[in-house]
Tab-separated table of C-alpha atoms in Angstrom:
chain	number	residue	atom	x	y	z
G	1	ASP	CA	230.890	8.940	54.065
G	2	VAL	CA	227.655	8.756	56.044
G	3	VAL	CA	228.275	10.048	59.575
G	4	MET	CA	226.131	8.502	62.351
G	5	THR	CA	225.687	10.608	65.514
G	6	GLN	CA	224.238	9.076	68.612
G	7	SER	CA	222.788	10.730	71.665
G	8	PRO	CA	223.163	10.722	74.508
G	9	LEU	CA	226.638	9.192	74.810
G	10	SER	CA	225.905	8.213	78.430
G	11	LEU	CA	222.465	7.145	79.680
G	12	PRO	CA	221.875	6.531	83.404
G	13	VAL	CA	218.595	4.719	83.855
G	14	THR	CA	216.650	3.471	86.864
G	15	LEU	CA	215.795	-0.229	86.724
G	16	GLY	CA	212.268	-0.684	85.435
G	17	GLN	CA	212.177	2.694	83.692
G	18	PRO	CA	212.251	3.222	79.954
G	19	ALA	CA	215.271	4.360	77.999
G	20	SER	CA	215.760	5.790	74.525
G	21	ILE	CA	218.755	6.235	72.303
G	22	SER	CA	218.821	8.429	69.242
G	23	CYS	CA	220.793	7.929	66.088
G	24	ARG	CA	220.984	10.536	63.340
G	25	ALA	CA	222.542	10.008	59.946
G	26	SER	CA	224.181	12.760	57.902
G	27	GLN	CA	221.951	11.869	55.014
G	28	SER	CA	218.786	9.827	54.474
G	29	LEU	CA	219.397	6.087	54.740
G	30	VAL	CA	216.705	5.135	52.267
G	31	HIS	CA	218.393	2.946	49.682
G	32	SER	CA	217.520	3.059	46.004
G	33	ASP	CA	215.667	-0.331	46.513
G	34	GLY	CA	213.397	1.382	48.999
G	35	ASN	CA	214.740	-0.320	52.058
G	36	THR	CA	216.537	1.446	55.033
G	37	TYR	CA	219.547	-0.489	56.199
G	38	LEU	CA	219.926	0.692	59.730
G	39	TYR	CA	220.801	-1.635	62.551
G	40	TRP	CA	221.339	-1.648	66.323
G	41	LEU	CA	224.020	-3.551	68.218
G	42	GLN	CA	224.473	-4.216	71.894
G	43	GLN	CA	227.827	-4.763	73.548
G	44	ARG	CA	227.707	-5.970	77.099
G	45	PRO	CA	230.791	-5.519	79.349
G	46	GLY	CA	233.608	-7.819	78.274
G	47	GLN	CA	231.640	-9.197	75.360
G	48	SER	CA	231.658	-8.823	71.673
G	49	PRO	CA	228.949	-6.888	69.973
G	50	ARG	CA	225.699	-8.630	69.016
G	51	ARG	CA	222.891	-7.396	66.820
G	52	LEU	CA	219.603	-6.570	68.322
G	53	ILE	CA	217.591	-4.929	65.579
G	54	TYR	CA	217.889	-5.110	61.802
G	55	LYS	CA	216.467	-2.823	59.061
G	56	VAL	CA	215.224	-0.248	61.571
G	57	SER	CA	212.591	-2.190	63.451
G	58	ASN	CA	213.029	-5.965	63.175
G	59	ARG	CA	214.089	-7.709	66.443
G	60	ASP	CA	216.618	-10.456	66.167
G	61	SER	CA	215.781	-13.954	67.478
G	62	GLY	CA	216.137	-14.148	71.200
G	63	VAL	CA	216.050	-10.377	71.762
G	64	PRO	CA	213.504	-9.499	74.456
G	65	ASP	CA	210.441	-7.660	73.279
G	66	ARG	CA	211.164	-4.800	75.596
G	67	PHE	CA	213.613	-3.681	72.774
G	68	SER	CA	212.172	-1.881	69.887
G	69	GLY	CA	213.540	0.145	66.931
G	70	SER	CA	211.843	2.927	65.026
G	71	GLY	CA	212.559	5.771	62.722
G	72	SER	CA	212.910	6.703	59.104
G	73	GLY	CA	215.014	8.885	56.766
G	74	ARG	CA	217.771	10.294	58.921
G	75	ASP	CA	216.455	9.741	62.415
G	76	PHE	CA	216.231	6.616	64.347
G	77	THR	CA	215.538	5.470	67.928
G	78	LEU	CA	216.207	2.362	69.990
G	79	THR	CA	213.830	2.093	72.897
G	80	ILE	CA	213.938	-0.175	75.938
G	81	SER	CA	210.459	-0.214	77.553
G	82	ARG	CA	211.688	-1.315	80.986
G	83	VAL	CA	215.368	-1.419	81.670
G	84	GLU	CA	216.783	-4.573	83.307
G	85	ALA	CA	220.229	-5.078	84.947
G	86	GLU	CA	221.404	-7.281	81.940
G	87	ASP	CA	220.830	-4.257	79.558
G	88	VAL	CA	223.854	-2.532	80.870
G	89	GLY	CA	226.416	-2.060	78.061
G	90	VAL	CA	227.105	0.095	75.008
G	91	TYR	CA	224.625	0.412	72.126
G	92	TYR	CA	225.647	1.301	68.615
G	93	CYS	CA	223.755	2.112	65.497
G	94	VAL	CA	225.271	1.193	62.133
G	95	GLN	CA	224.244	1.937	58.604
G	96	GLY	CA	224.502	-0.422	55.636
G	97	SER	CA	222.638	1.736	53.037
G	98	PHE	CA	225.575	3.505	51.564
G	99	TRP	CA	228.860	1.672	51.545
G	100	PRO	CA	231.731	1.285	51.566
G	101	PRO	CA	232.276	2.289	54.188
G	102	TYR	CA	229.757	0.901	56.678
G	103	THR	CA	229.660	3.471	59.473
G	104	PHE	CA	228.895	3.224	63.058
G	105	GLY	CA	227.638	5.705	65.749
G	106	GLN	CA	229.971	6.522	68.550
G	107	GLY	CA	228.120	4.327	71.010
G	108	THR	CA	225.782	5.031	73.944
G	109	LYS	CA	226.741	3.697	77.336
G	110	LEU	CA	223.755	2.643	79.348
G	111	VAL	CA	224.315	2.404	83.098
G	112	ILE	CA	222.018	1.844	86.037
G	113	LYS	CA	221.425	4.744	88.405
E	1	GLN	CA	224.262	-21.816	65.868
E	2	ALA	CA	226.846	-19.791	63.904
E	3	GLN	CA	230.236	-19.778	65.472
E	4	LEU	CA	233.236	-17.606	64.461
E	5	VAL	CA	236.472	-17.994	66.185
E	6	GLU	CA	239.290	-15.578	65.577
E	7	SER	CA	242.999	-16.210	66.107
E	8	GLY	CA	246.358	-14.902	65.076
E	9	GLY	CA	246.457	-11.638	67.145
E	10	GLY	CA	249.399	-10.583	69.115
E	11	VAL	CA	252.021	-7.934	69.684
E	12	VAL	CA	253.912	-6.862	66.578
E	13	GLN	CA	256.430	-4.083	65.726
E	14	PRO	CA	255.395	-1.216	63.360
E	15	GLY	CA	255.969	-2.128	59.762
E	16	ARG	CA	255.661	-5.808	60.335
E	17	SER	CA	252.924	-8.236	59.157
E	18	LEU	CA	250.293	-10.416	60.881
E	19	ARG	CA	247.620	-12.766	59.506
E	20	LEU	CA	244.356	-13.125	61.332
E	21	SER	CA	242.172	-16.238	60.920
E	22	CYS	CA	238.457	-16.795	61.615
E	23	ALA	CA	237.269	-20.397	61.769
E	24	THR	CA	233.623	-20.637	61.182
E	25	SER	CA	230.955	-23.315	61.769
E	26	GLY	CA	227.246	-23.793	62.179
E	27	PHE	CA	226.150	-22.182	58.940
E	28	ALA	CA	226.648	-22.443	55.173
E	29	PHE	CA	229.936	-20.663	54.747
E	30	ASN	CA	229.571	-20.138	50.943
E	31	ALA	CA	226.192	-18.422	51.439
E	32	PHE	CA	227.302	-15.470	53.485
E	33	GLY	CA	229.445	-12.410	52.935
E	34	LEU	CA	231.991	-11.953	55.712
E	35	GLN	CA	233.675	-8.995	57.271
E	36	TRP	CA	236.287	-7.735	59.644
E	37	VAL	CA	235.387	-4.934	62.088
E	38	ARG	CA	237.857	-3.560	64.635
E	39	GLN	CA	237.450	-1.815	67.945
E	40	SER	CA	239.978	0.407	69.615
E	41	PRO	CA	239.350	2.523	72.757
E	42	GLY	CA	239.844	5.888	70.982
E	43	ARG	CA	237.951	5.023	67.761
E	44	GLY	CA	234.989	2.809	68.673
E	45	LEU	CA	233.886	0.274	66.139
E	46	GLU	CA	235.364	0.621	62.718
E	47	TRP	CA	234.557	-1.377	59.617
E	48	VAL	CA	237.832	-2.811	58.081
E	49	ALA	CA	237.033	-5.068	55.100
E	50	SER	CA	234.360	-7.213	53.474
E	51	THR	CA	234.250	-10.095	51.070
E	52	ALA	CA	231.324	-11.442	49.098
E	53	HIS	CA	230.038	-14.974	49.703
E	54	ASP	CA	232.120	-16.329	46.859
E	55	GLY	CA	235.120	-14.021	47.252
E	56	SER	CA	234.380	-12.268	43.969
E	57	ARG	CA	234.147	-8.803	45.478
E	58	LYS	CA	236.184	-7.296	48.206
E	59	PHE	CA	236.101	-3.893	49.810
E	60	TYR	CA	238.352	-2.098	52.187
E	61	ALA	CA	238.243	0.916	54.478
E	62	ASP	CA	240.473	3.745	53.218
E	63	SER	CA	242.641	3.420	56.338
E	64	VAL	CA	243.726	-0.154	55.352
E	65	GLN	CA	243.481	-0.043	51.550
E	66	GLY	CA	246.720	-1.322	50.026
E	67	ARG	CA	247.954	-2.721	53.321
E	68	PHE	CA	245.283	-5.365	54.360
E	69	THR	CA	243.907	-8.230	52.222
E	70	ILE	CA	240.803	-10.164	53.097
E	71	SER	CA	240.372	-13.732	51.785
E	72	ARG	CA	238.405	-16.787	52.350
E	73	ASP	CA	238.987	-20.491	52.188
E	74	SER	CA	235.788	-22.297	51.246
E	75	SER	CA	237.311	-25.767	51.670
E	76	ASN	CA	237.949	-25.150	55.435
E	77	ASN	CA	235.430	-22.385	56.120
E	78	ILE	CA	237.976	-19.988	57.243
E	79	LEU	CA	238.180	-16.181	56.772
E	80	TYR	CA	241.522	-14.467	56.763
E	81	LEU	CA	242.844	-10.982	57.172
E	82	GLN	CA	246.454	-10.413	55.982
E	83	MET	CA	247.810	-7.255	57.586
E	84	ASN	CA	251.026	-5.732	56.272
E	85	SER	CA	252.907	-2.541	57.054
E	86	LEU	CA	251.147	-2.389	60.488
E	87	ARG	CA	250.926	0.989	62.272
E	88	GLY	CA	250.221	1.999	65.742
E	89	ASP	CA	246.641	3.073	64.834
E	90	ASP	CA	245.931	-0.513	63.739
E	91	THR	CA	246.034	-1.465	67.388
E	92	ALA	CA	242.590	-2.852	68.136
E	93	ILE	CA	240.405	-5.951	68.806
E	94	TYR	CA	239.554	-7.456	65.456
E	95	TYR	CA	236.123	-9.175	65.113
E	96	CYS	CA	235.119	-11.557	62.336
E	97	VAL	CA	231.514	-10.797	61.438
E	98	ARG	CA	229.036	-12.703	59.297
E	99	GLY	CA	226.752	-11.004	56.854
E	100	TRP	CA	227.210	-7.847	54.801
E	101	HIS	CA	223.727	-7.072	53.403
E	102	ASP	CA	220.022	-6.934	54.240
E	103	ALA	CA	218.710	-9.193	57.082
E	104	ASP	CA	222.108	-10.951	57.227
E	105	PHE	CA	224.077	-7.803	58.005
E	106	MET	CA	226.426	-8.325	60.920
E	107	GLY	CA	224.119	-10.967	62.323
E	108	ALA	CA	226.869	-12.957	64.037
E	109	TRP	CA	230.144	-11.970	65.640
E	110	GLY	CA	233.224	-13.768	66.889
E	111	GLN	CA	234.793	-13.121	70.242
E	112	GLY	CA	237.673	-11.011	68.706
E	113	THR	CA	241.410	-11.253	68.674
E	114	SER	CA	243.659	-8.473	70.013
E	115	VAL	CA	246.276	-6.810	67.826
E	116	THR	CA	248.897	-4.514	69.463
E	117	VAL	CA	251.344	-2.690	67.222
E	118	SER	CA	254.188	-1.356	69.334
E	119	SER	CA	257.962	-1.169	69.288
């Protein structure tokens, strides 16, 4: 199984400042079709997860443009350019390149300093 | 707007069975693969099972293989998860999720239904 490792697990950020979350896979996530199926989810307190980014760097509809995804191979990053109060929650990466099983990172909890 | 509404959760004794349902609307049910993902405090998010758009292919996590069955009713746009021989480590919130590949992957989630396995 592909193991997804996120860092940090806790991320205190000052409002208006940038934030970055790293996600590393135990193997390259490049699929035989040439695509990389790496996704980012956000789970706000008391809510179910929702997808923010699909296939490494594509923002979902309605997701603010302060969120961006990047990376390739084994290493990926979710960046928030300027953190707002509504960004508090837990962020997960998940891979869909080599399955079953789909595998998730442990989650990174973003809190406001 | 896609809607997925889970139901059927509850408290059940170890070894017993439970069937979860996910009523869907707002999208073409027969066009999407569907999944169950669970979340427990100690284990984070865990993929449980997936079914193809037409139900022709089904996949299960090793932890539930042989005990859980995923199915779909295209007449009523409902996804099911039949859970047998429940164990304590099946305790979790179970989410119904739309999409199992490419740009559709996990693109919509339900609100979840809670399952507690305890004597």
